[in-house]
JSON list of C-alpha atoms in Angstrom, two decimals:
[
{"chain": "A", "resi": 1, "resn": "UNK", "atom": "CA", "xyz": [85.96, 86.38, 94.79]},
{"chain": "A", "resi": 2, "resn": "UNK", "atom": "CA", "xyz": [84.57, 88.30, 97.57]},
{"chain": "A", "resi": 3, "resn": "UNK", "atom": "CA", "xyz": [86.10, 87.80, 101.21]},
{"chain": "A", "resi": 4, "resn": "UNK", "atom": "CA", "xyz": [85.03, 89.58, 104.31]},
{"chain": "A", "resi": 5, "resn": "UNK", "atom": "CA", "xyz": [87.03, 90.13, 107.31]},
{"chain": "A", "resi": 6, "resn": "UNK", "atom": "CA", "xyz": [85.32, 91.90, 110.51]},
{"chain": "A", "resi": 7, "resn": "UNK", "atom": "CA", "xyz": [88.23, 92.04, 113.27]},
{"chain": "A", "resi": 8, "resn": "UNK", "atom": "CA", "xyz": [85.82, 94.02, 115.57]},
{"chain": "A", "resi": 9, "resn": "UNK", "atom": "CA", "xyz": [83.06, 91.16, 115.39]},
{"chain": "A", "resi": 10, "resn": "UNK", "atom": "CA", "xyz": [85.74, 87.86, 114.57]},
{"chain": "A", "resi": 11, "resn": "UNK", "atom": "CA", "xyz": [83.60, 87.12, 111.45]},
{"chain": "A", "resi": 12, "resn": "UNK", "atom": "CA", "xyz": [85.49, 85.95, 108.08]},
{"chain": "A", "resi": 13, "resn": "UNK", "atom": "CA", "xyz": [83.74, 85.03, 105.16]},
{"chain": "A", "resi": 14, "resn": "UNK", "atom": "CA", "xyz": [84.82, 83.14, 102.77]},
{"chain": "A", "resi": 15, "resn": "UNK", "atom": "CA", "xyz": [83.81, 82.30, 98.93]},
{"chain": "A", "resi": 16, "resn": "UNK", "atom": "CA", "xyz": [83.84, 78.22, 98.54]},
{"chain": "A", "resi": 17, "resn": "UNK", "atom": "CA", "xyz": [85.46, 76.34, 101.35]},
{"chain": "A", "resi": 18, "resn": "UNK", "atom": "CA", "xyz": [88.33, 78.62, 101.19]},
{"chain": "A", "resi": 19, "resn": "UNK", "atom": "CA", "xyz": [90.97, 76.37, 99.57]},
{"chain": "A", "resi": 20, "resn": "UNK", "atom": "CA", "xyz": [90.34, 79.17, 96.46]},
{"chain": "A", "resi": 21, "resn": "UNK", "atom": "CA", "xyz": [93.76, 81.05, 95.87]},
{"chain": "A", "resi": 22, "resn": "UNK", "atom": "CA", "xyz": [94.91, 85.11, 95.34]},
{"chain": "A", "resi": 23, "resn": "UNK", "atom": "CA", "xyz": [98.16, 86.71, 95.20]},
{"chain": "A", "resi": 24, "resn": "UNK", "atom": "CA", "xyz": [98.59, 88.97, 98.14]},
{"chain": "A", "resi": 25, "resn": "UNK", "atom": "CA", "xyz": [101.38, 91.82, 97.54]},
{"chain": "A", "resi": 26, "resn": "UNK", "atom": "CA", "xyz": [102.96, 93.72, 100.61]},
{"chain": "A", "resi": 27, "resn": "UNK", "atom": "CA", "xyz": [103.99, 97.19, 100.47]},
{"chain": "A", "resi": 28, "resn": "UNK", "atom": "CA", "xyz": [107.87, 96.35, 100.91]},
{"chain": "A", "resi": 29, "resn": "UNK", "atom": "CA", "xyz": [107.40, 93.67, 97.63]},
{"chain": "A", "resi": 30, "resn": "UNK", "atom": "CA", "xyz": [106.32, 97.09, 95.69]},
{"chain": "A", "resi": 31, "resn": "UNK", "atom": "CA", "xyz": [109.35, 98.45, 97.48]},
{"chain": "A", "resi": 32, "resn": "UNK", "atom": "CA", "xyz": [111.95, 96.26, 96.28]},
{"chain": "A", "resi": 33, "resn": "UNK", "atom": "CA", "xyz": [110.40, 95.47, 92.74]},
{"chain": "A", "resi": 34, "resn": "UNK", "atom": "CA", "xyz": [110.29, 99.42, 92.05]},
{"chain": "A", "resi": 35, "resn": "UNK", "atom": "CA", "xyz": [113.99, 100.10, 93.80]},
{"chain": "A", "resi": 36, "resn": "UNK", "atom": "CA", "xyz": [115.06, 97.11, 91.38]},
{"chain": "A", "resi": 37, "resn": "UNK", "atom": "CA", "xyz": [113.57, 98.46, 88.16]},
{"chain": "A", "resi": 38, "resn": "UNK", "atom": "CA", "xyz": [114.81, 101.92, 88.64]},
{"chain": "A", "resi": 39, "resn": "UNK", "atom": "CA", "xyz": [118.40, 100.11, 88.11]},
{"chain": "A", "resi": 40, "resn": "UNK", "atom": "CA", "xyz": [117.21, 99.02, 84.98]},
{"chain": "A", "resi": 41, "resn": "UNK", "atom": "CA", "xyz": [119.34, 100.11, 81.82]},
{"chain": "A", "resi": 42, "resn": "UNK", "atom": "CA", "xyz": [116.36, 99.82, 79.68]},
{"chain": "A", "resi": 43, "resn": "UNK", "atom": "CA", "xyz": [112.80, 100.06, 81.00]},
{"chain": "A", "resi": 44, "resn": "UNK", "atom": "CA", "xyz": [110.91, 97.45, 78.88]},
{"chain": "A", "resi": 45, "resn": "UNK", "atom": "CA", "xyz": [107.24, 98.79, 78.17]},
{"chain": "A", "resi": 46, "resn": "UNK", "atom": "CA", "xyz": [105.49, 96.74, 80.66]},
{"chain": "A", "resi": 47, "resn": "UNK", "atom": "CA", "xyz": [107.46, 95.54, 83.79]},
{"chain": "A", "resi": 48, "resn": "UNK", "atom": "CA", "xyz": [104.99, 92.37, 85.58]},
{"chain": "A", "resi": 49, "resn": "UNK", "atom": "CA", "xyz": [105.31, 91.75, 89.56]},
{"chain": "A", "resi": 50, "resn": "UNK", "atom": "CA", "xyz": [103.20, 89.70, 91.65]},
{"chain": "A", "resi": 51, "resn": "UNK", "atom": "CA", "xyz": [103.41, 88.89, 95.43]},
{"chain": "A", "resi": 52, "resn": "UNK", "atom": "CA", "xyz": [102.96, 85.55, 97.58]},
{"chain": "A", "resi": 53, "resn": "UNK", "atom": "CA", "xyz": [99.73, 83.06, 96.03]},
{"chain": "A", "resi": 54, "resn": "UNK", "atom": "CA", "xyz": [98.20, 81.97, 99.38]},
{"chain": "A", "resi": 55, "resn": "UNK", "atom": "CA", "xyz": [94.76, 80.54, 100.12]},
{"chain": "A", "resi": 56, "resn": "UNK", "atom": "CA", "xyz": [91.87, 82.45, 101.85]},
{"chain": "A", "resi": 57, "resn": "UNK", "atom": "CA", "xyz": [92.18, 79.70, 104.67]},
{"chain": "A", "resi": 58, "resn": "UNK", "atom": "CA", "xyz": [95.70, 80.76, 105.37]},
{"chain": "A", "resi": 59, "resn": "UNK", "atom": "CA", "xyz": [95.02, 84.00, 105.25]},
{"chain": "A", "resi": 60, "resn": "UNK", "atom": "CA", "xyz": [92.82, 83.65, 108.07]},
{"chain": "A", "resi": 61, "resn": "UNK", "atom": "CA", "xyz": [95.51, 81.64, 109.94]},
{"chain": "A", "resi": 62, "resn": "UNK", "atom": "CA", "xyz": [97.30, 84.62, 109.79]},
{"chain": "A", "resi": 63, "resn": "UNK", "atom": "CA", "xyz": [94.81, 86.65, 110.74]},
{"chain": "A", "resi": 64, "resn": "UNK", "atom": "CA", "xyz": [94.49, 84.32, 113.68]},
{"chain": "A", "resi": 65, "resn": "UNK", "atom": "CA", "xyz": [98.32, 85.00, 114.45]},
{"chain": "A", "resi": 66, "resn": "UNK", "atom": "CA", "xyz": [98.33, 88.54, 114.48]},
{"chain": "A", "resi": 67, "resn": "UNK", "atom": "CA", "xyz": [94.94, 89.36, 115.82]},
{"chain": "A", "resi": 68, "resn": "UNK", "atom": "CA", "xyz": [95.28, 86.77, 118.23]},
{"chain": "A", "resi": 69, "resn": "UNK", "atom": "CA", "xyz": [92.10, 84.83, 117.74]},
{"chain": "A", "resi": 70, "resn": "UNK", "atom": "CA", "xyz": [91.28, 81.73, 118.17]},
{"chain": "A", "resi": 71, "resn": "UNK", "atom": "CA", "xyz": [88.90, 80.18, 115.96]},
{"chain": "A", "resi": 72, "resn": "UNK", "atom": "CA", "xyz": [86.29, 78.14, 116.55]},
{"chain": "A", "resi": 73, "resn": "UNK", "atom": "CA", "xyz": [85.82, 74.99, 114.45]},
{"chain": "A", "resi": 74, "resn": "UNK", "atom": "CA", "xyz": [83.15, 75.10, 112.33]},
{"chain": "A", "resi": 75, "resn": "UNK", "atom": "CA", "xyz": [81.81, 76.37, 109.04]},
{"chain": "A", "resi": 76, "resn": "UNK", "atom": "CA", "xyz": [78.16, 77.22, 107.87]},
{"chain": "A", "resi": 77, "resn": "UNK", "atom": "CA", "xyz": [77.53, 76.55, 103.81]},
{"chain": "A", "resi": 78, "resn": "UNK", "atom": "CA", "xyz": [75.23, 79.74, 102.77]},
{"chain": "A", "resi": 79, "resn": "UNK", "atom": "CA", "xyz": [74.91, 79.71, 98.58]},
{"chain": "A", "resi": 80, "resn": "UNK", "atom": "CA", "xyz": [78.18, 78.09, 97.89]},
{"chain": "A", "resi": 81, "resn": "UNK", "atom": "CA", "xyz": [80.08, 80.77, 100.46]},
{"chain": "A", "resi": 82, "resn": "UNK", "atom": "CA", "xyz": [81.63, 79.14, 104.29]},
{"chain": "A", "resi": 83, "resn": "UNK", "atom": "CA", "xyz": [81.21, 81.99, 107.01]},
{"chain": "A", "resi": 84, "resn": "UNK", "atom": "CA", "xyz": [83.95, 80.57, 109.52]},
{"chain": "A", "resi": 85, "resn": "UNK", "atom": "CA", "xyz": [83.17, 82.78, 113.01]},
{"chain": "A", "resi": 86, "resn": "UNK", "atom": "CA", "xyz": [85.94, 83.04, 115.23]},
{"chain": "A", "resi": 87, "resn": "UNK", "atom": "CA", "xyz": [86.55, 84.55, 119.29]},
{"chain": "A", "resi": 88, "resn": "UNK", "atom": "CA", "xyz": [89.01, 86.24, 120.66]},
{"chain": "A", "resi": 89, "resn": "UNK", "atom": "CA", "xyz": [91.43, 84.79, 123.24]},
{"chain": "A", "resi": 90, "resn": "UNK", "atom": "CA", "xyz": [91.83, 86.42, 126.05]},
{"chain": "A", "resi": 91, "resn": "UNK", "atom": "CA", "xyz": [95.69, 88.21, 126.27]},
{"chain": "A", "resi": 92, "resn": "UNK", "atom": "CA", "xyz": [97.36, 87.00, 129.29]}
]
């Protein structure tokens, strides 16, 4: 499942309507799981982790969070895809 995000322009695109899911895994997850498993006893032969399952729409309100964006409400159907186009507030 593709999905585009262009800060610079405040595009996001989106496969579907973006209610698809994906597990997203942050760099302190890896962290922990690999500062856990070296306490292991025994390493089994295949050790499994996986991070938060999160849909592309709330990815983008996060995106909206950080980046401080504020989206604009609509959504434009191209081949089974939803391009949602956002602008920037203005800081202040």
């Amino acid at each position: 499942m593709p999905v585009r995000v262009d800060v610079s322009r405040g595009e996001v695109e989106l496969p579907g309507e973006g209610t698809g899911r994906q597990v997203y895994t942050t760099a302190e997850d890896t962290g922990m799981f690999v500062a856990e498993a070296t306490q292991l006893d025994v390493w089994p032969e295949q050790l499994d982790m996986a991070g938060d399952e999160i849909s592309f729409n709330n990815v983008v309100r996060v995106a909206e969070r950080v980046i401080n964006w504020k989206e604009i409400r609509y959504h434009i159907q191209v081949e089974g895809r939803a391009s949602c186009y956002y602008e920037r507030r203005e800081n202040g």
